[in-house]
Short mmCIF file of C-alpha atoms in Angstrom, two decimals:
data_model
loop_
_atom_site.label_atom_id
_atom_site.label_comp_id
_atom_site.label_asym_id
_atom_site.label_seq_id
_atom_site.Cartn_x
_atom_site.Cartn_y
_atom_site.Cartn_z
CA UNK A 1 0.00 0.00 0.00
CA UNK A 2 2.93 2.29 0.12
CA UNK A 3 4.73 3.64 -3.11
CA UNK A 4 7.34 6.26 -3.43
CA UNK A 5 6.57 8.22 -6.89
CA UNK A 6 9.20 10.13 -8.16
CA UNK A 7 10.56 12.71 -8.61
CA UNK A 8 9.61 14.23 -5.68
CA UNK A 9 9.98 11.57 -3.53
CA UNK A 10 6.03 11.76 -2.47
CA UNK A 11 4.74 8.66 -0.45
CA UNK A 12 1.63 7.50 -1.45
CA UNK A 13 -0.09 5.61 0.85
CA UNK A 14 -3.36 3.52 -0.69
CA UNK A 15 -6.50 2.12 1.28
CA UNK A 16 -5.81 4.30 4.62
CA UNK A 17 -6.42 2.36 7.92
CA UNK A 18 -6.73 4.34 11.29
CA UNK A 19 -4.19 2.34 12.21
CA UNK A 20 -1.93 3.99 9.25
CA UNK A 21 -2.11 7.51 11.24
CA UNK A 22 1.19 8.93 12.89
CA UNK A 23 4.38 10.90 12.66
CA UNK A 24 5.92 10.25 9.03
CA UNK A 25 9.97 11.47 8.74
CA UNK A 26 11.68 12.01 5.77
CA UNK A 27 15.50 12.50 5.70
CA UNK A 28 17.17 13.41 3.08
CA UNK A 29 21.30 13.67 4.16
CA UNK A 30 20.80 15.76 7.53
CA UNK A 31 17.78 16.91 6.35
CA UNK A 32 14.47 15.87 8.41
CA UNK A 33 11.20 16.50 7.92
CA UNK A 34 8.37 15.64 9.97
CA UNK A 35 4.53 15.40 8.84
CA UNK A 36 1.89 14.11 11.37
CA UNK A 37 -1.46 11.98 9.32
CA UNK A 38 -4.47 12.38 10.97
CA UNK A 39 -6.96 10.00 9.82
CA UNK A 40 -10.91 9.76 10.16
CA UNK A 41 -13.25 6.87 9.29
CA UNK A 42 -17.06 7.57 8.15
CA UNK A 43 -19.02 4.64 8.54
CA UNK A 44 -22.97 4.37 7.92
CA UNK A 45 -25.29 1.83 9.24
CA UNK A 46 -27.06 -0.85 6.83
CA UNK A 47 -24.36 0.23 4.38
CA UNK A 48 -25.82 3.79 3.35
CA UNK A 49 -28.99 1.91 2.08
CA UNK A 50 -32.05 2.73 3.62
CA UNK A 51 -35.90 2.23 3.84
CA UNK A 52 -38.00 5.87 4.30
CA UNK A 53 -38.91 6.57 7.87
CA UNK A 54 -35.61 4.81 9.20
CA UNK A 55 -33.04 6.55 11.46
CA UNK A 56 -29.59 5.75 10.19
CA UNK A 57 -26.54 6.00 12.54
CA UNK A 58 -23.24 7.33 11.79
CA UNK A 59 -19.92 7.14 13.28
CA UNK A 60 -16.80 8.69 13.10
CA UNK A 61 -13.84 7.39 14.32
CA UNK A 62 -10.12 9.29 14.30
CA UNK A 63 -6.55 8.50 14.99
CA UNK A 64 -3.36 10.70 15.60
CA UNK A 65 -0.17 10.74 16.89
CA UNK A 66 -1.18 13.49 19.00
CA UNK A 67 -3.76 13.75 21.77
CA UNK A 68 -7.00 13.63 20.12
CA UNK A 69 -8.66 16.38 19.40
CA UNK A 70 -12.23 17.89 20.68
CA UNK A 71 -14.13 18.04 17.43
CA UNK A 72 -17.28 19.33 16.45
CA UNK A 73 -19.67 17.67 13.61
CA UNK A 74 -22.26 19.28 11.52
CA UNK A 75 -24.21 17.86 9.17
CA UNK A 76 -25.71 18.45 5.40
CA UNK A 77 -27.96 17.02 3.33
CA UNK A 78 -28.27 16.56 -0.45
CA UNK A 79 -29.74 19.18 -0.93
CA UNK A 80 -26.94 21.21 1.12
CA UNK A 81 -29.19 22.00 3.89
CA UNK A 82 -27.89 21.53 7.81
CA UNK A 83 -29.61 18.45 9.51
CA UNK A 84 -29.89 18.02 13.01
CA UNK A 85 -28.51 15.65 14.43
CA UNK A 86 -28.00 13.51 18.01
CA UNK A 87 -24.91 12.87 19.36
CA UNK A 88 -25.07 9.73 21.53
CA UNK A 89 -21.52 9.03 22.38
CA UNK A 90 -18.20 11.06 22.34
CA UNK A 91 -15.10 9.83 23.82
CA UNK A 92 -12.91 12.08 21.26
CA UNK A 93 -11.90 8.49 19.75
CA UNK A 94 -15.27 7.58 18.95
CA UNK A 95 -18.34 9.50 17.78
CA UNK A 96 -21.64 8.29 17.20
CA UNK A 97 -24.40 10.75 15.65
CA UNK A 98 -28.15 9.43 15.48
CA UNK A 99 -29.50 11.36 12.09
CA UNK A 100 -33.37 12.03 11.67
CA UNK A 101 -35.91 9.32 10.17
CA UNK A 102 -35.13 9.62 6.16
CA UNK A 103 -37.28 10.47 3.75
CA UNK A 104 -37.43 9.29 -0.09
CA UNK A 105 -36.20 12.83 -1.12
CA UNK A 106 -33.45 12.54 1.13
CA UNK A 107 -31.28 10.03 -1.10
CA UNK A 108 -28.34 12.25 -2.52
CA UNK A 109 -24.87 12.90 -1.07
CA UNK A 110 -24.17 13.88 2.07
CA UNK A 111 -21.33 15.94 4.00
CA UNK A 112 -20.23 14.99 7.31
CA UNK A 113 -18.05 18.20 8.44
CA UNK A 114 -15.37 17.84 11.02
CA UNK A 115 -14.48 21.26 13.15
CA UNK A 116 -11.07 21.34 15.77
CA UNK A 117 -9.75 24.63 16.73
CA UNK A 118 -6.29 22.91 18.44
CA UNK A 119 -5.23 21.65 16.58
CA UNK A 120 -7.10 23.59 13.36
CA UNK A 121 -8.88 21.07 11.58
CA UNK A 122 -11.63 21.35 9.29
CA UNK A 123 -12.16 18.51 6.79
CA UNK A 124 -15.69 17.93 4.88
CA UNK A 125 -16.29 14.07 4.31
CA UNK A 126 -18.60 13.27 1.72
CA UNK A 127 -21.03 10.12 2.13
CA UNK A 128 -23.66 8.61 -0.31
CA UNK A 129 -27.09 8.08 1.55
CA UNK A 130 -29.98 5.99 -0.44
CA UNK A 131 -33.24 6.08 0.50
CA UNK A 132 -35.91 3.36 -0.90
CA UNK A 133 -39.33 4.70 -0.45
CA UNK A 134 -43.04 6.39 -2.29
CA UNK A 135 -43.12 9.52 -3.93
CA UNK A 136 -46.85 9.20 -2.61
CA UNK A 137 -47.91 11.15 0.66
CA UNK A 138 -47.56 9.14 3.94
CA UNK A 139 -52.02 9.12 3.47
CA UNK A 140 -53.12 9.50 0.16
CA UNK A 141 -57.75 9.78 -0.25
CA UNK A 142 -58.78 9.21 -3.78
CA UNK A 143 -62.51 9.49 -4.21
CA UNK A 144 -64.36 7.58 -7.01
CA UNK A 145 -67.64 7.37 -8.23
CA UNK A 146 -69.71 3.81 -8.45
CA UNK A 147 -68.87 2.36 -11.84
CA UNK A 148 -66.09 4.93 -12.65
CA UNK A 149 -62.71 3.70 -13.73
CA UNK A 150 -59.92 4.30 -11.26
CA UNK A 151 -56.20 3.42 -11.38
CA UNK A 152 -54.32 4.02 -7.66
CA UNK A 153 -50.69 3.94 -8.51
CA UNK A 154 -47.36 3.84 -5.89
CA UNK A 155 -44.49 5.91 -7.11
CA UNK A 156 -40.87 4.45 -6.01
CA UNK A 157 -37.61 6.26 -6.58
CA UNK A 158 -35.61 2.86 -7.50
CA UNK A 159 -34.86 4.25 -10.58
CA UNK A 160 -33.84 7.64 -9.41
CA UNK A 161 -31.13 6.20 -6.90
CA UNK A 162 -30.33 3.36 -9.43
CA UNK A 163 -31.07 0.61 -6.98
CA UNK A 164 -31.08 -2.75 -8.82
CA UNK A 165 -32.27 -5.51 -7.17
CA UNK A 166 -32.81 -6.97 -3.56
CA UNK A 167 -36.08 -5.35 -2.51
CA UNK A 168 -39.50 -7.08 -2.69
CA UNK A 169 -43.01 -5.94 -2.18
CA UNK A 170 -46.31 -6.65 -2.11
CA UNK A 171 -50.19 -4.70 -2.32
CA UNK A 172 -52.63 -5.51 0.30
CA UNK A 173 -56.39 -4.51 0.12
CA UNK A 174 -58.76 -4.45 3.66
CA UNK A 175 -62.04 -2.65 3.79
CA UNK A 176 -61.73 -1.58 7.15
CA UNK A 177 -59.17 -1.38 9.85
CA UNK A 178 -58.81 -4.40 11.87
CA UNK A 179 -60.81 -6.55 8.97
CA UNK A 180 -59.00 -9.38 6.55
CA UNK A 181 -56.16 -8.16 4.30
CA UNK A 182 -56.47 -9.55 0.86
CA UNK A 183 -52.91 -9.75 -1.00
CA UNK A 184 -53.53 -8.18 -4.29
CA UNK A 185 -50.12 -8.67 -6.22
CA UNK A 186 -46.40 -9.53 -4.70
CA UNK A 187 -43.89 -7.88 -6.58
CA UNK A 188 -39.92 -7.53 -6.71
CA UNK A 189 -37.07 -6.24 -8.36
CA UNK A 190 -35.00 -7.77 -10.92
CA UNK A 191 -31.26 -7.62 -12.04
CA UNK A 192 -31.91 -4.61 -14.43
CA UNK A 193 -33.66 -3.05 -11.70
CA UNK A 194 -37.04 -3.21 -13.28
CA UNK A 195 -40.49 -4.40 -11.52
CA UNK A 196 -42.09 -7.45 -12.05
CA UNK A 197 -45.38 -7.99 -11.27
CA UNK A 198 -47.93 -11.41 -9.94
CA UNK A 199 -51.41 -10.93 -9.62
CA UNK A 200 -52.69 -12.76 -6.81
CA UNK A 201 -56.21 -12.18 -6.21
CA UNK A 202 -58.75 -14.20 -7.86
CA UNK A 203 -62.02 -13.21 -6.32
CA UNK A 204 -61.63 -9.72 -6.81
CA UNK A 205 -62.07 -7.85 -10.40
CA UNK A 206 -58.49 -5.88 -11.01
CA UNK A 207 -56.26 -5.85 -13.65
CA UNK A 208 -52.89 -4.95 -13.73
CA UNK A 209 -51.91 -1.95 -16.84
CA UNK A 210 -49.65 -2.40 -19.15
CA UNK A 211 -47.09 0.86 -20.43
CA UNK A 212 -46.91 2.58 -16.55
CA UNK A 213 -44.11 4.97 -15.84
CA UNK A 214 -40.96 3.12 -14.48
CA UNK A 215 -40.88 1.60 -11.08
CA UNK A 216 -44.50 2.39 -10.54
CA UNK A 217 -47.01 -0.16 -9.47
CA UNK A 218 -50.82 0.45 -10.61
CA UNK A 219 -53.89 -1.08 -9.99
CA UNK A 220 -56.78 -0.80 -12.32
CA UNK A 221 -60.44 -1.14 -11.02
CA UNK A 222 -61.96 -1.10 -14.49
CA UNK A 223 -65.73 -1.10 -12.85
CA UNK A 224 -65.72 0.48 -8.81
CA UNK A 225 -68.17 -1.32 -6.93
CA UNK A 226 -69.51 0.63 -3.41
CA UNK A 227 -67.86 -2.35 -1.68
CA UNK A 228 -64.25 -1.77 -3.32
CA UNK A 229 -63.56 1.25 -1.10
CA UNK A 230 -60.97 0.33 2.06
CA UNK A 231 -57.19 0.63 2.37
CA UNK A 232 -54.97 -0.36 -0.41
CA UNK A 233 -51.65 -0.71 1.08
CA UNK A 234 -48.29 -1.31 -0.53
CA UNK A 235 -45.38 -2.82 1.52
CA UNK A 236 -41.53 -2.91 0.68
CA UNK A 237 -39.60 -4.82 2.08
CA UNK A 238 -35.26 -5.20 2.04
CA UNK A 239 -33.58 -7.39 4.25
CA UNK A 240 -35.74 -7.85 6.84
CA UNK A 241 -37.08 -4.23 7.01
CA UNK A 242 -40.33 -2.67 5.93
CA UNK A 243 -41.73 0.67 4.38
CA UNK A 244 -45.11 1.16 3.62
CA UNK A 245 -47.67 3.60 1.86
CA UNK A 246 -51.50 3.52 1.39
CA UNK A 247 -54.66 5.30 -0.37
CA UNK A 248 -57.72 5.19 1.26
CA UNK A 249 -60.30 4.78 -1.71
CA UNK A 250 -63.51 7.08 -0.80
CA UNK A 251 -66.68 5.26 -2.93
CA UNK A 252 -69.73 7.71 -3.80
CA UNK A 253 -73.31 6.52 -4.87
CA UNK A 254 -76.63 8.47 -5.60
CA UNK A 255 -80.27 6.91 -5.29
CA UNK A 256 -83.73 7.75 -5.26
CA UNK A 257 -86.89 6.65 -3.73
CA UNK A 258 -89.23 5.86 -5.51
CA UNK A 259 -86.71 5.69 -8.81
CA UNK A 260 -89.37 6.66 -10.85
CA UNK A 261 -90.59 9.50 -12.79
CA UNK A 262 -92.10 12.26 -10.30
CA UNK A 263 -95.69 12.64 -10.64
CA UNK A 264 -97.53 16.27 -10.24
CA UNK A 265 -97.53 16.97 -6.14
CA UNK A 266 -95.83 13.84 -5.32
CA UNK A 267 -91.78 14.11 -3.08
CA UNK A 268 -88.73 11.79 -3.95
CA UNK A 269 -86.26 10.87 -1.89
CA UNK A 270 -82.58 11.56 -3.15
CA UNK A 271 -80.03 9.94 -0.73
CA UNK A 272 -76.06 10.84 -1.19
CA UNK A 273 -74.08 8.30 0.18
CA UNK A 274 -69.78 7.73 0.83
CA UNK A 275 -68.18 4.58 1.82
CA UNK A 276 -65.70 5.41 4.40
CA UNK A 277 -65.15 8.05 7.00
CA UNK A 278 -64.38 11.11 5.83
CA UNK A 279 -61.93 13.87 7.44
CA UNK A 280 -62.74 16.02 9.89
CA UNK A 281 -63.54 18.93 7.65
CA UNK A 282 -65.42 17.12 4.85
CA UNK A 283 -69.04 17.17 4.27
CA UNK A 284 -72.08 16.05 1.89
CA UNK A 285 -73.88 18.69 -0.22
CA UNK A 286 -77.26 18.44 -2.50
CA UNK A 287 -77.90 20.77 -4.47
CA UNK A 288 -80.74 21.87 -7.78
CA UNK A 289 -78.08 22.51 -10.96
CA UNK A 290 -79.65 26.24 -11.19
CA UNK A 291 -81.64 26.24 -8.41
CA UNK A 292 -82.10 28.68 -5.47
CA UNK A 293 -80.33 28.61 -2.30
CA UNK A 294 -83.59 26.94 -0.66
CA UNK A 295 -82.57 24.07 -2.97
CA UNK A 296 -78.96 23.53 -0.70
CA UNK A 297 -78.71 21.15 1.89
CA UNK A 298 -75.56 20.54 3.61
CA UNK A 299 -74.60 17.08 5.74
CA UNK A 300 -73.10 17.98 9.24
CA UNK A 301 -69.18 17.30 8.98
CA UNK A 302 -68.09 13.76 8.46
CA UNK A 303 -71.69 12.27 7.75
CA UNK A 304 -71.46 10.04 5.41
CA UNK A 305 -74.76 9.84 3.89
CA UNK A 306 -77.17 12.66 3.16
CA UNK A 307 -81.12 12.66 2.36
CA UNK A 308 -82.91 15.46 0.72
CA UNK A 309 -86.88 15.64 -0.17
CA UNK A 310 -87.68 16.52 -3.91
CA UNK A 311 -90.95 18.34 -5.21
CA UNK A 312 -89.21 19.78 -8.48
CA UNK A 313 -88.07 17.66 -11.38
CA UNK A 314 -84.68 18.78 -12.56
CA UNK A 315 -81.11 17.91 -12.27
CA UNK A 316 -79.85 17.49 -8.53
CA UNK A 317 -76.14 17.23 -7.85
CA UNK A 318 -74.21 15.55 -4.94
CA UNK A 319 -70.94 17.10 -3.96
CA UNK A 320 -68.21 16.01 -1.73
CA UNK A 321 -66.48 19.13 -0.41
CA UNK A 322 -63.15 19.24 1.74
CA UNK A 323 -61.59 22.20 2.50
CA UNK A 324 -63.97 23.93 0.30
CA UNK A 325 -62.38 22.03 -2.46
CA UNK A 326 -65.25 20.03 -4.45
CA UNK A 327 -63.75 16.47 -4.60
CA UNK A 328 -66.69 14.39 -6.43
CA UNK A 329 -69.42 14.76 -7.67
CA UNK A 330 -72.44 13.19 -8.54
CA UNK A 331 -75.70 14.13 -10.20
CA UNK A 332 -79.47 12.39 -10.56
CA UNK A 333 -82.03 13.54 -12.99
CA UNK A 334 -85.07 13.90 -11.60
CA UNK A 335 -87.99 13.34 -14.86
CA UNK A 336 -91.50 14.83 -14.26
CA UNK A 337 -93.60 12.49 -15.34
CA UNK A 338 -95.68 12.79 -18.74
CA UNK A 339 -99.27 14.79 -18.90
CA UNK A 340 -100.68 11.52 -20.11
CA UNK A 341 -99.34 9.82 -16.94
CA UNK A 342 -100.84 12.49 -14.84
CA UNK A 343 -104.37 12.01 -16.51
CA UNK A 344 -104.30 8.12 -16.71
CA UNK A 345 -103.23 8.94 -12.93
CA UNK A 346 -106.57 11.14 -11.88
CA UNK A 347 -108.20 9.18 -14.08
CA UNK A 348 -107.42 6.38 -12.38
CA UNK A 349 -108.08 7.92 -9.18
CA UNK A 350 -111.87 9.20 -10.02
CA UNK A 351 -112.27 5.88 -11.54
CA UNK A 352 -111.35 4.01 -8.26
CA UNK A 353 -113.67 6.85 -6.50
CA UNK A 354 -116.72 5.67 -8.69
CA UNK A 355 -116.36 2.39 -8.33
CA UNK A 356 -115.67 1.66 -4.69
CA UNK A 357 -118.89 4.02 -4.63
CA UNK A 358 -120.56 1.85 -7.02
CA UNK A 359 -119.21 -0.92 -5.03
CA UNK A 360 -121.21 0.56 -2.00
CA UNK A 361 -123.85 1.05 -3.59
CA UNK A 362 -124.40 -2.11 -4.89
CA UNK A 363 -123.60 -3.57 -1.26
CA UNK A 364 -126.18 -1.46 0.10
CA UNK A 365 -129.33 -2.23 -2.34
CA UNK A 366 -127.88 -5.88 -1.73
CA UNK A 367 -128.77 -5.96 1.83
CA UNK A 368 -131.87 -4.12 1.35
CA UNK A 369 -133.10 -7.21 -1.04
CA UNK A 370 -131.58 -9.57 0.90
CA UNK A 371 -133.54 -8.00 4.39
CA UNK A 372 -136.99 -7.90 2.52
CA UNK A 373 -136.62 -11.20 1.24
CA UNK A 374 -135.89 -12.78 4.69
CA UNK A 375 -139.27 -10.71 5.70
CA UNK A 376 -141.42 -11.93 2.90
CA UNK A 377 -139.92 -15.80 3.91
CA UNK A 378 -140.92 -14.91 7.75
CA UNK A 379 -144.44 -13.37 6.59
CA UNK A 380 -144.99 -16.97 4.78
CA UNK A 381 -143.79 -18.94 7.54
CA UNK A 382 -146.43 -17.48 9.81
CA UNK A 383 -149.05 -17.91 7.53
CA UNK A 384 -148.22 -21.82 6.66
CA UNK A 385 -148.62 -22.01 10.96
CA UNK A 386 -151.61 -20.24 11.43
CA UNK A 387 -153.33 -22.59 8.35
CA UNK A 388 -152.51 -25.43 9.90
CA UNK A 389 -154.04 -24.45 13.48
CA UNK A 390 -157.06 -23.92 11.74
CA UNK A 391 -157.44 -27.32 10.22
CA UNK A 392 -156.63 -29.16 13.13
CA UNK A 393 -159.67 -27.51 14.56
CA UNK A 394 -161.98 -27.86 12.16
CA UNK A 395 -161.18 -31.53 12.59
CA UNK A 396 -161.80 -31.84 15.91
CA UNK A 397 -165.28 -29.70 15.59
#
């Protein structure tokens, strides 16, 4: 590891150990000339590679002739900005800095600077910190309508930090918390650090798309059902550690009761209805497209379904607002139904009128009839009886 490169006699010392610091002399005749190394050692835990939300620790280490020195270390990040840091241990030998939890965007180079005033030192160390994570928010809500198309994608930076291979992953689906996870797809990383993909649901209507942007992983619901909305989770995981992200799929559906056509001084029913819980500051609104403010009805905050009584045909929308930011909507038409329907309905009606009268009436001169008949059958009775008394005395006579 040691060379002597002429002409000017330089030493060259290769693959520096701490153990390599000291007091190097060089004579020349009665010449000599003394130069004290000082050497430091940056090491980084799991090998600079790291999952987001993990805490890497870093120590320094430095050897000298000399007494050690008291040294001071500060901290940058890629993007040159000054981190703060923990120091857990400092015996001037050893130095052991706990660093904040990492985020994707953190990946980059790094510089570890090293401060002594006695003797003057200051030396900037440069370290290469990789950081395998989402692009997506820690929460991401995406809000669909029933039978809309939606695709919920995961953006990784793999390709950005030109990590190759080793990681594996796979996408979860629950509707709840606490309820059954169903595994989706496994995934991992090959050799030419691309994705590859294994669908492994086979109850549940997904498909995978083809022509996504690189390492990306996508999920297609080509038809949302009310009962697709949950937690869609995807899960990294390298060497025994594990990095997550999620999207909480919001599901919207309108109805009406009755669904059909509204008749002249008849109400329907129009009910607004979400899947999930909803944040804090989101609510439901109806409202008449061109209506008055008397046709506005707002849900109280995080309701999740909303009713409003209709007397006016026209076209009612749903809308779910957050932040008074409209997020989805949804809109139901209500029809008026035809004249023709209104006449065959009154028509109807007086019809029913005249004959449940008709029916009365016919009930009525029925039990007249039937009373005088029982009469005129009573009448005839007594007159059979009182016949028949006076023959049996006429015999006797």
């Amino acid at each position: 590891r040691f060379d002597i490169k002429s002409p000017h006699k330089q030493l060259q010392v290769r693959n520096l150990k701490l153990t390599d610091a000291g007091i190097y002399t060089c004579k020349y005749g009665s010449h000599e000339v003394r130069t004290s190394l000082h050497i430091f050692n940056l090491t980084l835990s799991s090998h600079g590679h790291f999952l987001q939300n993990e805490a890497p620790e870093l120590i320094l280490l430095q050897n000298s002739s000399s007494p050690l020195p008291d040294l001071s270390i500060t901290l940058f990040d890629s993007n040159n900005n000054r981190v703060t840091a923990e120091l857990q241990n400092k015996n001037r030998q050893k130095y052991i800095v706990n660093l904040k939890k990492l985020e994707a965007m953190d990946s980059g180079t790094w510089v570890c600077q090293v401060h002594s005033d006695s003797p003057l030192i200051n030396e900037k160390i440069s370290f290469a910190v990789k950081v395998l994570g989402f692009q997506n928010p820690d929460l991401e809500r995406k809000y669909a309508a029933v039978d809309s198309t939606v695709i919920l994608s995961w953006h990784l930076n793999s390709q950005q930090i030109k990590w190759k291979k080793g990681f594996t992953g796979q996408l979860n689906w629950k509707q709840q918390e606490g309820a059954n996870a169903h595994e989706l797809l496994d995934f991992n990383a090959t050799a030419q650090g691309e994705l590859h993909e294994t669908k492994k649901s086979s109850n549940f209507l997904f498909e995978i798309p083809e022509g996504k942007p690189e390492s990306t992983i996508e999920v297609k619901l080509p038809k949302v059902h009310f009962n697709h909305s949950g937690q869609y989770q995807c899960q990294l995981e390298y060497q025994g550690r594990y990095a997550q992200s999620k999207i909480e799929l919001v599901v919207m559906k309108v109805s009406a009761n009755p669904a059909g056509p509204l008749s002249r001084g008849a109400n329907i029913t129009l009910t607004c209805q979400v899947s999930g819980l909803l944040p804090p500051s989101a609510y439901l609104r109806w409202e008449r497209v061109n209506g008055t403010e008397m046709d506005k009805k707002n849900s109280k905050q995080q309701e999740v379904k909303l009713d409003v009584n209709v007397s006016a045909a026209g076209l009612w929308s749903c809308h779910l607002i957050e932040d008074s930011d409209r997020k989805i909507s949804l809109h139901y038409l209500v029809e008026e139904a035809p004249v023709w329907i209104n006449y065959v309905i009154i028509g109807a009606s007086i019809g029913g009128s005249l004959l449940a009268f008709a029916l009365g009436c016919l009930c009525i001169i029925s039990g007249i009839n039937w009373q005088r008949r029982r009469q005129r059958a009573k009448r005839m009775a007594q007159a059979r009886q009182h016949l028949l008394e006076n023959r049996i005395c006429q015999c006797q006579q």
